[in-house]
Coordinates of C-alpha atoms in Angstrom, one line a residue:
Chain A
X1 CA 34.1 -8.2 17.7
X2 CA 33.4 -4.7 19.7
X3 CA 30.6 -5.5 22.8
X4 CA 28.0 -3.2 20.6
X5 CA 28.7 -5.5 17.7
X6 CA 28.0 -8.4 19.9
X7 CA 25.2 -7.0 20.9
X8 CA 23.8 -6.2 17.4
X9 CA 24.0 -9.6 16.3
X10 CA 21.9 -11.5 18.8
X11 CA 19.4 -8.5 18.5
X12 CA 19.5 -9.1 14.5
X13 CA 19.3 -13.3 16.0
X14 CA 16.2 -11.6 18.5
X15 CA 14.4 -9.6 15.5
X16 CA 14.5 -12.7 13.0
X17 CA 12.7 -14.9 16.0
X18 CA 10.3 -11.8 16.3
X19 CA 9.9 -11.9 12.8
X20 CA 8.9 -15.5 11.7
X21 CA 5.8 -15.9 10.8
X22 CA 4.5 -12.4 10.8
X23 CA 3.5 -11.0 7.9
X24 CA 4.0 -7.7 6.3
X25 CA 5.3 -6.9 9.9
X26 CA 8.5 -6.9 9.5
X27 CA 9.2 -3.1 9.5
X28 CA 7.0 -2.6 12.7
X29 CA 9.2 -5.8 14.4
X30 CA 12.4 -3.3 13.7
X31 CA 10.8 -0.3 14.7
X32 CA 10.2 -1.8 18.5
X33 CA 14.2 -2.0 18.3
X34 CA 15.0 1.6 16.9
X35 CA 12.8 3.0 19.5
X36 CA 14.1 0.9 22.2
X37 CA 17.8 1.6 21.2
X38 CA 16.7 5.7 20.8
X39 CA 14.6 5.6 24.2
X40 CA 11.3 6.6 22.1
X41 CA 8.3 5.4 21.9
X42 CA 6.1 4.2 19.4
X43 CA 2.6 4.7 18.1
X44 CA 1.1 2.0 16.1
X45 CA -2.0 2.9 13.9
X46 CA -4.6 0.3 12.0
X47 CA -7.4 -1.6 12.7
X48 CA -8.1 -4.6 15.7
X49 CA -6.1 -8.0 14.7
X50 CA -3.3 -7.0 12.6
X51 CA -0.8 -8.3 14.8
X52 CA 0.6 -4.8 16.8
X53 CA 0.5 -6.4 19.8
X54 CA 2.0 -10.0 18.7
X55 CA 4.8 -8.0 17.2
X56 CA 5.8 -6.2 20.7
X57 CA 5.2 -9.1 22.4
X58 CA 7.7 -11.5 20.1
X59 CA 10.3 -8.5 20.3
X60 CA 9.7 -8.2 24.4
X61 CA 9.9 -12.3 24.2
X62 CA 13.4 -12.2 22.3
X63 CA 15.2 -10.5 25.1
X64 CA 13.6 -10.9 28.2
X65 CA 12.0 -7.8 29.2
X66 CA 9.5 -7.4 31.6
X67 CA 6.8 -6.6 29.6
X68 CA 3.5 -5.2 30.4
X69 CA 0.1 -5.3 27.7
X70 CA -3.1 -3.9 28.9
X71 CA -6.0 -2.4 26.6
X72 CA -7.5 0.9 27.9
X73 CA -11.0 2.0 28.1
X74 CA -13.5 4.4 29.1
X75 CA -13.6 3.0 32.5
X76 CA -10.1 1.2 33.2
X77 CA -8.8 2.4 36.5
X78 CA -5.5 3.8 37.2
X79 CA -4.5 0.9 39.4
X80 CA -5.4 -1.3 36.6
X81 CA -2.3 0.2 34.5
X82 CA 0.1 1.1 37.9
X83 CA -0.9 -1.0 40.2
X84 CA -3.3 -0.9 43.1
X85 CA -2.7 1.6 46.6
X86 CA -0.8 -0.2 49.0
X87 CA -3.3 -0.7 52.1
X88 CA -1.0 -1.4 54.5
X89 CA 1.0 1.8 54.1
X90 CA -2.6 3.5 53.5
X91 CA -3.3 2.8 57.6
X92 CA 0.3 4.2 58.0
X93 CA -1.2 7.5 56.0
X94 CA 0.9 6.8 53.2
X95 CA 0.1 7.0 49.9
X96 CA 2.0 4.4 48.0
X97 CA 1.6 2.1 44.9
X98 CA 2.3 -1.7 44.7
X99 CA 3.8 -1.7 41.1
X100 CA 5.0 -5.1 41.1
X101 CA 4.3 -6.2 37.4
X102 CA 2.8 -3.4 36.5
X103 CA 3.8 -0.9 34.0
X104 CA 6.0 1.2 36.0
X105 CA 8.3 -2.2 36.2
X106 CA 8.0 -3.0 32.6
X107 CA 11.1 -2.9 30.1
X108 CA 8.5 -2.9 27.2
X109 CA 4.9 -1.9 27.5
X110 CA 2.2 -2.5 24.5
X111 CA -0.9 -0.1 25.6
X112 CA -4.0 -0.7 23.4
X113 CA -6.8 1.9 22.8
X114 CA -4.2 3.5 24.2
X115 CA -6.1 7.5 24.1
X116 CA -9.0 6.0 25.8
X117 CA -7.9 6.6 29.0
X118 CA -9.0 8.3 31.3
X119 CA -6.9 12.1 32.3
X120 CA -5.7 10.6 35.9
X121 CA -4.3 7.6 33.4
X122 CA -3.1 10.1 30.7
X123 CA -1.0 12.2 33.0
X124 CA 0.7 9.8 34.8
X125 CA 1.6 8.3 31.8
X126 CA 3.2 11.4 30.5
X127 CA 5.1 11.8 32.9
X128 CA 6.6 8.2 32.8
X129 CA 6.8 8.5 29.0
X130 CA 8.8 11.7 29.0
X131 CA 10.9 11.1 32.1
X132 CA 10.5 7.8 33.0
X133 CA 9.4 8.3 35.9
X134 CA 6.3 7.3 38.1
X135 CA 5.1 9.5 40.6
X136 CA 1.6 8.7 42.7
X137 CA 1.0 10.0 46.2
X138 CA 4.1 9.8 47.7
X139 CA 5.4 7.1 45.3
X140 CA 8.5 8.2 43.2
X141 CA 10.1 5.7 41.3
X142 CA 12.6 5.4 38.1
X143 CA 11.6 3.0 35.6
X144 CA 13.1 0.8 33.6
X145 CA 11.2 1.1 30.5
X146 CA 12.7 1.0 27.4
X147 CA 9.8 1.6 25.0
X148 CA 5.9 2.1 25.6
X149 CA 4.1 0.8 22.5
X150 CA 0.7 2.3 22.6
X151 CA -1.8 1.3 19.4
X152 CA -5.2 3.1 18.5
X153 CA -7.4 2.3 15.7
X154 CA -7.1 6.2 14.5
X155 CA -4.8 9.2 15.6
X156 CA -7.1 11.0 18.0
X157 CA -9.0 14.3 17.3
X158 CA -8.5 16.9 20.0
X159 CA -5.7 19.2 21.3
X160 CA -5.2 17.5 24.7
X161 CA -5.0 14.1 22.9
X162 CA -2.8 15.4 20.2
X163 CA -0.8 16.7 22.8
X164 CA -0.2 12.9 24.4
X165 CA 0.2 11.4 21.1
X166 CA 2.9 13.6 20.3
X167 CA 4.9 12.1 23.1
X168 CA 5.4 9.2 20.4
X169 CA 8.1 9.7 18.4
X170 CA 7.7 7.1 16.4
X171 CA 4.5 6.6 14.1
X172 CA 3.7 3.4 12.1
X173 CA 0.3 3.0 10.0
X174 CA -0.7 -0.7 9.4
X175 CA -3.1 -2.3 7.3
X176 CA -4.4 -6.1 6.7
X177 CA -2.6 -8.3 4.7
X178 CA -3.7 -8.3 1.5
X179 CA -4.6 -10.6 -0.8
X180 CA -1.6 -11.8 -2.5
X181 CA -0.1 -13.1 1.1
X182 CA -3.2 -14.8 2.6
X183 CA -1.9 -17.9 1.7
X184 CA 1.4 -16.8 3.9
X185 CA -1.2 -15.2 6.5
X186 CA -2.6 -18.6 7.0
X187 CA 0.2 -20.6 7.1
X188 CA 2.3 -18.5 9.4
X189 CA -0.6 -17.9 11.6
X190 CA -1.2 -21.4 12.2
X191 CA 2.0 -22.1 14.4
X192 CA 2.8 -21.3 17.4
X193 CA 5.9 -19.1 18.4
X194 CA 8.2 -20.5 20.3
X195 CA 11.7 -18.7 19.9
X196 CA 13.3 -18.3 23.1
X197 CA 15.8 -15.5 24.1
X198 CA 18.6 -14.6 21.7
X199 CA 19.2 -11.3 23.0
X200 CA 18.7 -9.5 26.6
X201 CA 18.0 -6.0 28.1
X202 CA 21.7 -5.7 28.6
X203 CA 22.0 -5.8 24.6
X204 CA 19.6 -2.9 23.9
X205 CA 21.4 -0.8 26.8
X206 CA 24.7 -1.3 25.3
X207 CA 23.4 -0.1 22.3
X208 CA 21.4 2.9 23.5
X209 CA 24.7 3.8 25.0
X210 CA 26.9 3.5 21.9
X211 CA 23.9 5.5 20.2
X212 CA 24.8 8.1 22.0
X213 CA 27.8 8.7 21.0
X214 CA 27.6 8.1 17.6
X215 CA 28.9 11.0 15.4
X216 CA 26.3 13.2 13.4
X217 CA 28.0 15.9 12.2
X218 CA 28.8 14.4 8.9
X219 CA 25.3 14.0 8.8
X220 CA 23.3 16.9 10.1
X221 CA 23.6 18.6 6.6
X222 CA 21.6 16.7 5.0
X223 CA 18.8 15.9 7.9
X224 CA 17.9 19.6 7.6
X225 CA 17.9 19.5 3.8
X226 CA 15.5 16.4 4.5
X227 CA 13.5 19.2 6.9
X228 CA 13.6 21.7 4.6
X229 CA 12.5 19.4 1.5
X230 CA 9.6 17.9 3.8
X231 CA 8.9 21.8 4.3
X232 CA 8.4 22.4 0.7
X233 CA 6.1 19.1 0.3
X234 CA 3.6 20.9 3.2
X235 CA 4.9 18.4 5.8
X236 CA 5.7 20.6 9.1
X237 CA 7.9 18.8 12.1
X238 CA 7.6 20.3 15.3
X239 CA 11.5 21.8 16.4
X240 CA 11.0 19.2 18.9
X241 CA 10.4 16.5 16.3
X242 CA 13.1 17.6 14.2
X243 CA 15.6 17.5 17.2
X244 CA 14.5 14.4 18.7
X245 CA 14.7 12.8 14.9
X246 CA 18.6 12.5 15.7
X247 CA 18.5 10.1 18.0
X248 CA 16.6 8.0 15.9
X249 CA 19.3 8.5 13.2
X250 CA 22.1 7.8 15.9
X251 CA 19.9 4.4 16.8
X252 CA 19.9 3.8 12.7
X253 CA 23.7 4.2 12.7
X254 CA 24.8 1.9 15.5
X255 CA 22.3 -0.8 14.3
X256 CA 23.5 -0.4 11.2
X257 CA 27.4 -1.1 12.8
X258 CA 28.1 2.9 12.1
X259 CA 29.7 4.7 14.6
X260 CA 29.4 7.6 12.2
X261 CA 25.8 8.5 10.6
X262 CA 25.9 8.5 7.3
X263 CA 23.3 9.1 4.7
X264 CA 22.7 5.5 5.0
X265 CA 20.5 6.2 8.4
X266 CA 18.4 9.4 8.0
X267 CA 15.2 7.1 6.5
X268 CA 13.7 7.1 10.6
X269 CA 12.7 10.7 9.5
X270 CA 10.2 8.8 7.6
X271 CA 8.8 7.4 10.8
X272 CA 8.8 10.7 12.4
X273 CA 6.0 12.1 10.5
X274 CA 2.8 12.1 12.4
X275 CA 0.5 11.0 9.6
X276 CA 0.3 8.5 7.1
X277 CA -0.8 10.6 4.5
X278 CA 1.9 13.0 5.4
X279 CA 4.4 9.8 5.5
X280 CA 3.7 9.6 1.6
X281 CA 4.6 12.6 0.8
X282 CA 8.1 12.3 2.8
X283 CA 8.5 9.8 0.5
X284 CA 8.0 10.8 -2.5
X285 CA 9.7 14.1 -1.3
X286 CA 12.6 12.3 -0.2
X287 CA 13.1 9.9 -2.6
X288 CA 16.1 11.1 -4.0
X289 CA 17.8 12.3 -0.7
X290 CA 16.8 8.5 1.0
X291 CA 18.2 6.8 -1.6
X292 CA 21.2 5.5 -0.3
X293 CA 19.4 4.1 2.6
X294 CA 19.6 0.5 3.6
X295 CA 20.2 -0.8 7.2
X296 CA 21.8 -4.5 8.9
X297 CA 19.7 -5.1 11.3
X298 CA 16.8 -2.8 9.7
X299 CA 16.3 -3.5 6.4
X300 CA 12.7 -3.9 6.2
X301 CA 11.8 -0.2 8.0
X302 CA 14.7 1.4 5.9
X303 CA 12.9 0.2 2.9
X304 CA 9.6 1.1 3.6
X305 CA 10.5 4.5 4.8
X306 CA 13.0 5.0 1.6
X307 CA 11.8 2.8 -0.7
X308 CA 15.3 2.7 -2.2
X309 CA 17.7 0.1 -4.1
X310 CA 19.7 -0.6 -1.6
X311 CA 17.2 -1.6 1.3
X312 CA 15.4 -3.0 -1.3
X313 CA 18.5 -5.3 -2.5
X314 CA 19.3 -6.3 0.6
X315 CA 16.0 -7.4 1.6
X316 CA 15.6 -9.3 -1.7
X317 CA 19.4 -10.8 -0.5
X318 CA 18.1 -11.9 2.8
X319 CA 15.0 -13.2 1.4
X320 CA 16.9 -15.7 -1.2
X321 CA 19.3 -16.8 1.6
X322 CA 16.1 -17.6 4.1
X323 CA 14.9 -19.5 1.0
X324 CA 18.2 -20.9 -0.2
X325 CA 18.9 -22.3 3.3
X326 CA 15.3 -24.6 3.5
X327 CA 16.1 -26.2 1.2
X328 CA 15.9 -29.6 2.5
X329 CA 16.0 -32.8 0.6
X330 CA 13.1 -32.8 -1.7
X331 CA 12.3 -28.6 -2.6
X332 CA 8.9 -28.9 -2.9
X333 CA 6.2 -26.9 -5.5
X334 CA 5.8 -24.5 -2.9
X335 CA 9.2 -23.5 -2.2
X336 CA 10.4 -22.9 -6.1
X337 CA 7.5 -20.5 -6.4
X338 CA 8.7 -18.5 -3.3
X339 CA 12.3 -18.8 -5.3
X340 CA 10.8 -17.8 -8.3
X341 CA 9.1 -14.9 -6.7
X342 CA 12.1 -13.7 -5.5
X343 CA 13.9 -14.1 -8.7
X344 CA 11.1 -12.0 -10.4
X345 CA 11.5 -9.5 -7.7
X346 CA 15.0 -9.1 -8.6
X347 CA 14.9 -8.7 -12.4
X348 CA 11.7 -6.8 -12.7
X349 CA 13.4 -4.3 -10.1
X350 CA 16.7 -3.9 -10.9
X351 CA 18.1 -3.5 -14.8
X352 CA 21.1 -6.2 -14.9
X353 CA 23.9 -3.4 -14.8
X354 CA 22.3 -1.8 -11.5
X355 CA 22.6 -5.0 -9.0
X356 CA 24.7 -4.6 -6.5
X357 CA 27.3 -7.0 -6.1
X358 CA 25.5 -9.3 -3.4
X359 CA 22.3 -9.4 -5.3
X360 CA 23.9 -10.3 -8.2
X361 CA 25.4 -13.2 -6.7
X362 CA 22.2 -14.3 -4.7
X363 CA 20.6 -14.3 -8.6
X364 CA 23.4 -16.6 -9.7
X365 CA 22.5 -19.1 -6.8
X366 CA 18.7 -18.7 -7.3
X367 CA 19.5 -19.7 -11.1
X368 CA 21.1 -22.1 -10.2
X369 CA 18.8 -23.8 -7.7
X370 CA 16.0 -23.4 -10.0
X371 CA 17.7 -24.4 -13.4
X372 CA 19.4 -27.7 -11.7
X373 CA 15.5 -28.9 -11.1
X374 CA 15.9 -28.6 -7.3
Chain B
X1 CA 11.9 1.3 -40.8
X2 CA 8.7 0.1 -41.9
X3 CA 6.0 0.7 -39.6
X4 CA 4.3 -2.4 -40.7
X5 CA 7.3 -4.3 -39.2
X6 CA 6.5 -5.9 -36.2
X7 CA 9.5 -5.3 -34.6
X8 CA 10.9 -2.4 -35.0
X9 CA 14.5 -0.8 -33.4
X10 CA 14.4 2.0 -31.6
X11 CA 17.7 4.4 -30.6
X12 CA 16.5 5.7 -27.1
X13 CA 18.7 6.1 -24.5
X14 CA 17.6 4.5 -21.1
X15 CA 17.7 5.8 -17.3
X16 CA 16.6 3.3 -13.7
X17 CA 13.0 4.2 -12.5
X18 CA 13.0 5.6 -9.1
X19 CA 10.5 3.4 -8.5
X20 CA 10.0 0.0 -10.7
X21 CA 7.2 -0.4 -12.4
X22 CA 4.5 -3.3 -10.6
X23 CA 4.7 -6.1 -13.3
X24 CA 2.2 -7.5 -15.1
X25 CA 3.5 -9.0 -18.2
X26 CA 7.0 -11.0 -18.8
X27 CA 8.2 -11.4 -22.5
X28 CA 10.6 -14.1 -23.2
X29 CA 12.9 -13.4 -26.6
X30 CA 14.3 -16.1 -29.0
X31 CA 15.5 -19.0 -26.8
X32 CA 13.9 -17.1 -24.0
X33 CA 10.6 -17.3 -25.2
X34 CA 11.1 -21.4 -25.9
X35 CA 12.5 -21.5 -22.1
X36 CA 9.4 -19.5 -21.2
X37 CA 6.9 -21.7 -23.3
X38 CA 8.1 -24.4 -21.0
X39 CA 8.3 -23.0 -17.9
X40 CA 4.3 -22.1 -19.0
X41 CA 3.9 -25.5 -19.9
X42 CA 4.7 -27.3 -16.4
X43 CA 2.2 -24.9 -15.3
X44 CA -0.9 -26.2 -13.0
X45 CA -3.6 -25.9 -15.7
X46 CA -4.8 -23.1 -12.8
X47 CA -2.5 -21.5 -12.3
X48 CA -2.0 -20.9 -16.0
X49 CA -5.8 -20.0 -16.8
X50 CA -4.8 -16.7 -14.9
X51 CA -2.3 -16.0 -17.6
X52 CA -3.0 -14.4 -20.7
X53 CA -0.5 -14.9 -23.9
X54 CA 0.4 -13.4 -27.3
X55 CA 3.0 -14.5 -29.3
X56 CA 5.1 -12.1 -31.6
X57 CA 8.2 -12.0 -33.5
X58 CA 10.4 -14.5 -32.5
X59 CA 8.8 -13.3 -28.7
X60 CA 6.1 -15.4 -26.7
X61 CA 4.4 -12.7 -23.8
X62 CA 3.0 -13.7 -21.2
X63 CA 0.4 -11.3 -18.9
X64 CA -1.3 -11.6 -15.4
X65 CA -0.9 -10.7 -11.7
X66 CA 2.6 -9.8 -10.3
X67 CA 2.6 -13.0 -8.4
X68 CA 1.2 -15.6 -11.1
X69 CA 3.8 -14.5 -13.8
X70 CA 6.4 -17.0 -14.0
X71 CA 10.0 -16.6 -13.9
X72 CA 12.7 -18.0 -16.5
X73 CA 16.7 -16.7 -16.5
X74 CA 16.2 -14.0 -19.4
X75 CA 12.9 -12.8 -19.4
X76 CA 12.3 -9.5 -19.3
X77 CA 9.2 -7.7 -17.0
X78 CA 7.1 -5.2 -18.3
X79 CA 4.3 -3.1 -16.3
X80 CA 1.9 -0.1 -17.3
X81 CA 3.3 2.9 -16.8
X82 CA 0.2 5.6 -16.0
X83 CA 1.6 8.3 -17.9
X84 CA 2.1 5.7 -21.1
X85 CA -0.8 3.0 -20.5
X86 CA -1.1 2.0 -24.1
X87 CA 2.6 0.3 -24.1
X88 CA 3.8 -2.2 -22.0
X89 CA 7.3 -0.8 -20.6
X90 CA 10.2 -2.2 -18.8
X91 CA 9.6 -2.3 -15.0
X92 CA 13.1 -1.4 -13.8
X93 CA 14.3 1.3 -16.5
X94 CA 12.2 4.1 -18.4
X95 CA 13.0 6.1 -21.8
X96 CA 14.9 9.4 -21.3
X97 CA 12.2 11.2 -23.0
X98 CA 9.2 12.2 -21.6
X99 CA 6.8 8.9 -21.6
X100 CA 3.5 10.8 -23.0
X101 CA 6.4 11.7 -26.4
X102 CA 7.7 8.1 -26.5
X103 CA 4.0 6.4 -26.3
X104 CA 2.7 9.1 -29.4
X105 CA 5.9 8.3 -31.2
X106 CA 5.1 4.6 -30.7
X107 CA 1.7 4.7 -31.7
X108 CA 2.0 6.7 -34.9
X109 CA 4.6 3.5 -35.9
X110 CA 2.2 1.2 -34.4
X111 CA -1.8 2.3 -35.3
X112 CA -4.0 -0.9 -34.7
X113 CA -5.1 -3.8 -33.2
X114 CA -2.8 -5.5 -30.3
X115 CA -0.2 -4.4 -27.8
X116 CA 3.0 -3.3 -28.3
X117 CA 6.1 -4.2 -25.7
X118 CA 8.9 -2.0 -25.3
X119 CA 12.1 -3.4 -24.4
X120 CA 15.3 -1.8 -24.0
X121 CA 17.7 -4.3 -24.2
X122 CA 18.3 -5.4 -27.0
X123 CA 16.7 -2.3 -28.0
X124 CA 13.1 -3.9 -29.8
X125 CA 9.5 -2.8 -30.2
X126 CA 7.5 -5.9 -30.5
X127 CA 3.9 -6.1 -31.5
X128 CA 1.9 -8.7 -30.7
X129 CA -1.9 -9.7 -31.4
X130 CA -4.6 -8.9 -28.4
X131 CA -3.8 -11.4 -25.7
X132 CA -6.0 -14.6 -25.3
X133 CA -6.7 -16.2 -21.5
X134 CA -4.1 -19.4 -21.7
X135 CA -4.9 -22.7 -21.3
X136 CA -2.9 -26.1 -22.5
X137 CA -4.3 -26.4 -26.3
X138 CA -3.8 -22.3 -26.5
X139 CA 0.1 -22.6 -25.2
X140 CA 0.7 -25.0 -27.5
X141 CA -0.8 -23.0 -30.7
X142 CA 1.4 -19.6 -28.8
X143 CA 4.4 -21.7 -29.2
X144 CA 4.1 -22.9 -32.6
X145 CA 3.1 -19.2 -33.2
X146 CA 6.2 -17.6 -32.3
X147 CA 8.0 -16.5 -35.2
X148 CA 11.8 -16.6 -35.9

């Protein structure tokens, strides 16, 4: 097995960890790990509570980063966010930050309210968003940031603000849970993480660099038909967007075990839609050209972006296994109506000549298990 | 074909939804529908008062939330399909005619009372009296209802 692959699979061992208990957060889990792998950043969107930070957090938790969370107001200081002037140097006449733990020395940062800051904030974070890089008085530094995760209840109003926002790639819209998984809500919420590390750092930078050299040409066809049809639905990408979208795709393909992009990994460009109206209509406009869309390590974003059979088979596949595999002695109630649900996923989705092969045998077993009284 | 029939065959070829339908009704035929009588039966009594059932032609049908309809190996799933609301449809598959044609067609067979679900395979139109909120005494009359 290739280093990448190795890699890949204590990520995918990282992201289930992450994943555990979360509900209806599965996509925004995997999105933390595209954006790492692509060296973009994400902007989360939806109200206070709905787990944006607990999701970065688990991810940051699952390989060791160094992670930094802070929630911005009207008021929060700069040194709050990079860390306070260094006095001693100040008598010296130098200008210099004392970072330690602080976001320039983060490997994942999760930045709440994150346009409430104040400009001095704002364009010293651009600068370390777009370059990595922090520079304050006569502090230059590089830093080791990975991805800045910065949530807002709304996308902000304003050109300036637009501007900033713009420097996340990424764009996810979340919502609470609704009603039919409160039961799950409350049950999942009641633990208490504790997954260690299954992956590290290291992993995601192998990755980033095998990203980089994944092939696109086969590819770049039909990411500009996917521009032009977004065109024709009235959804405009900025030629930066549009560019930068390829490194998404590239982070798709090698977490997807491609070293060739294939029609498999253009649903990021889904993701790269700044609203989530706008992110509807991709959807629907690029139903037929996402179809073929399904993902390893990334099922659950390359469904939700696609909505296609294939992401949505092998989520269905992953889901029976999960199930399959509690088992346990005595299956209670409980667990043959999560079976069953599954099951019902399956046929009321998928007409019996259209499963594809691995769903068809997770069926089987779910028959099986359910008809043998388990 | 005698439109006062209650099942009926229909020649109509079939295509995969882009999207499947959300269902809300699951119709067991022949030794489906006794496998789905049962399934109903070891029901919390509930669980199954948030079912509704109709039985038909050799057919029991059950309706209800997504997540409160049961499943059974060989029952079929059937949803509303906006463009078609009077029929209950198959949620993975649609008719390769437009759905506002097939629903007319259907309903000039089928004036009256009740529902009528479309399946596609086998290839049947059932019709079945308006559905009734389920509870033990009214699965039990269902199952004695269905007729072979």
């Amino acid at each position: 097995m290739s280093t990448a692959m190795e890699a890949a699979e204590r990520l995918r061992g990282a992201l289930d960890d992450a994943r555990r208990g979360l509900i209806e957060r599965d996509a925004l889990v995997e999105l933390v790990a595209l954006g790492a792998v692509a060296s973009e950043h994400l902007l989360v969107i939806g109200p206070p509570g709905t787990a944006k930070s607990e999701a970065v957090r688990r991810v940051s938790r699952g390989i060791e980063a160094s992670y930094f969370e802070y929630l911005l107001g009207r008021f929060t200081e700069p040194s709050e966010i990079f860390g306070p002037i260094d006095l001693r140097r100040l008598r010296e006449g130098v200008v210099e930050t004392e970072t330690r733990g602080m976001l320039p020395e983060a490997e994942i940062a999760f930045l709440d309210e994150v346009f409430l800051g104040s400009t001095a904030i704002l364009n010293a974070l651009l600068a370390l968003l777009n370059e990595r890089v922090f520079r304050r008085g006569h502090t230059s530094i590089a830093c080791p940031l990975r991805i800045c995760v910065g949530a807002s209840n709304s996308l902000p109003e304003g050109e300036g603000l637009a501007a900033f926002a713009d420097r996340f790639l990424l764009r996810a819209f979340v919502e609470p849970v609704g009603d039919p998984q409160l039961e799950e809500l409350l049950t999942g919420g009641w633990g208490e993480s504790v997954a260690g590390r299954r992956a590290s750092v290291r992993d995601l930078d192998v990755l980033s660099t095998q990203a980089r050299e994944i092939d696109l040409n086969a590819v770049r066809p039909r990411l500009a038909e996917a521009v032009r049809r977004l065109r024709q639905a009235g959804v405009m990408l900025s030629d930066r967007r549009v560019v930068k979208t390829q490194k998404l795709v590239a982070a798709a393909a090698v977490l997807g075990g491609r070293m060739v992009a294939s029609e498999a990994d253009l649903w990021p460009i889904v993701y790269a839609v700044p609203t989530a109206a706008a992110q509807a209509t991709a959807r629907e406009a690029l139903r037929e050209l996402l179809a073929p869309s399904h993902s390893a390590l990334l099922g659950a974003a390359a469904e939700e972006a696609s909505q296609g059979p294939l992401a949505r088979a092998a989520r269905l596949v992953r889901a029976g296994r999960e199930l399959l595999g509690s088992r346990g002695g005595a299956p209670s109630d409980a667990w043959r109506l999560r079976l069953e649900g599954v099951a019902r996923e399956v046929d009321a989705g998928f007409a019996p000549d259209r499963r594809p092969a691995e769903l068809e045998a997770m069926r089987a077993e779910i028959a099986r298990a359910l008809g043998d009284g388990s | 074909m005698d439109p006062r029939d209650d099942q009926a065959w229909v020649a109509v070829a079939w295509r995969e939804r882009a999207m499947p339908l959300a269902p809300s009704a699951a119709i067991g035929l022949g030794p489906v529908a006794d496998a789905l009588g049962e399934r109903l039966d070891r029901m919390e009594e509930d669980a199954l008062r948030q079912l509704e059932g109709a039985a038909g032609q050799d057919a029991l049908l059950v309706l209800g939330p997504t997540d409160r309809l049961p499943w059974v190996d060989g029952v079929i799933y059937l949803g509303r399909d906006p463009r078609a609301p009077s029929l209950l449809v198959p949620t993975a598959v649609e008719p390769a005619v437009h759905p506002v044609l097939f629903e007319s067609a259907i309903a000039r067979q089928f004036a009256g009372p009740g529902l009528v679900a479309v399946v596609d395979s086998p290839p049947r139109l059932v019709r079945v009296e308006a559905p009734r909120a389920l509870d033990r005494r009214r699965l039990a009359a269902l199952r004695g209802e269905v007729r072979r």
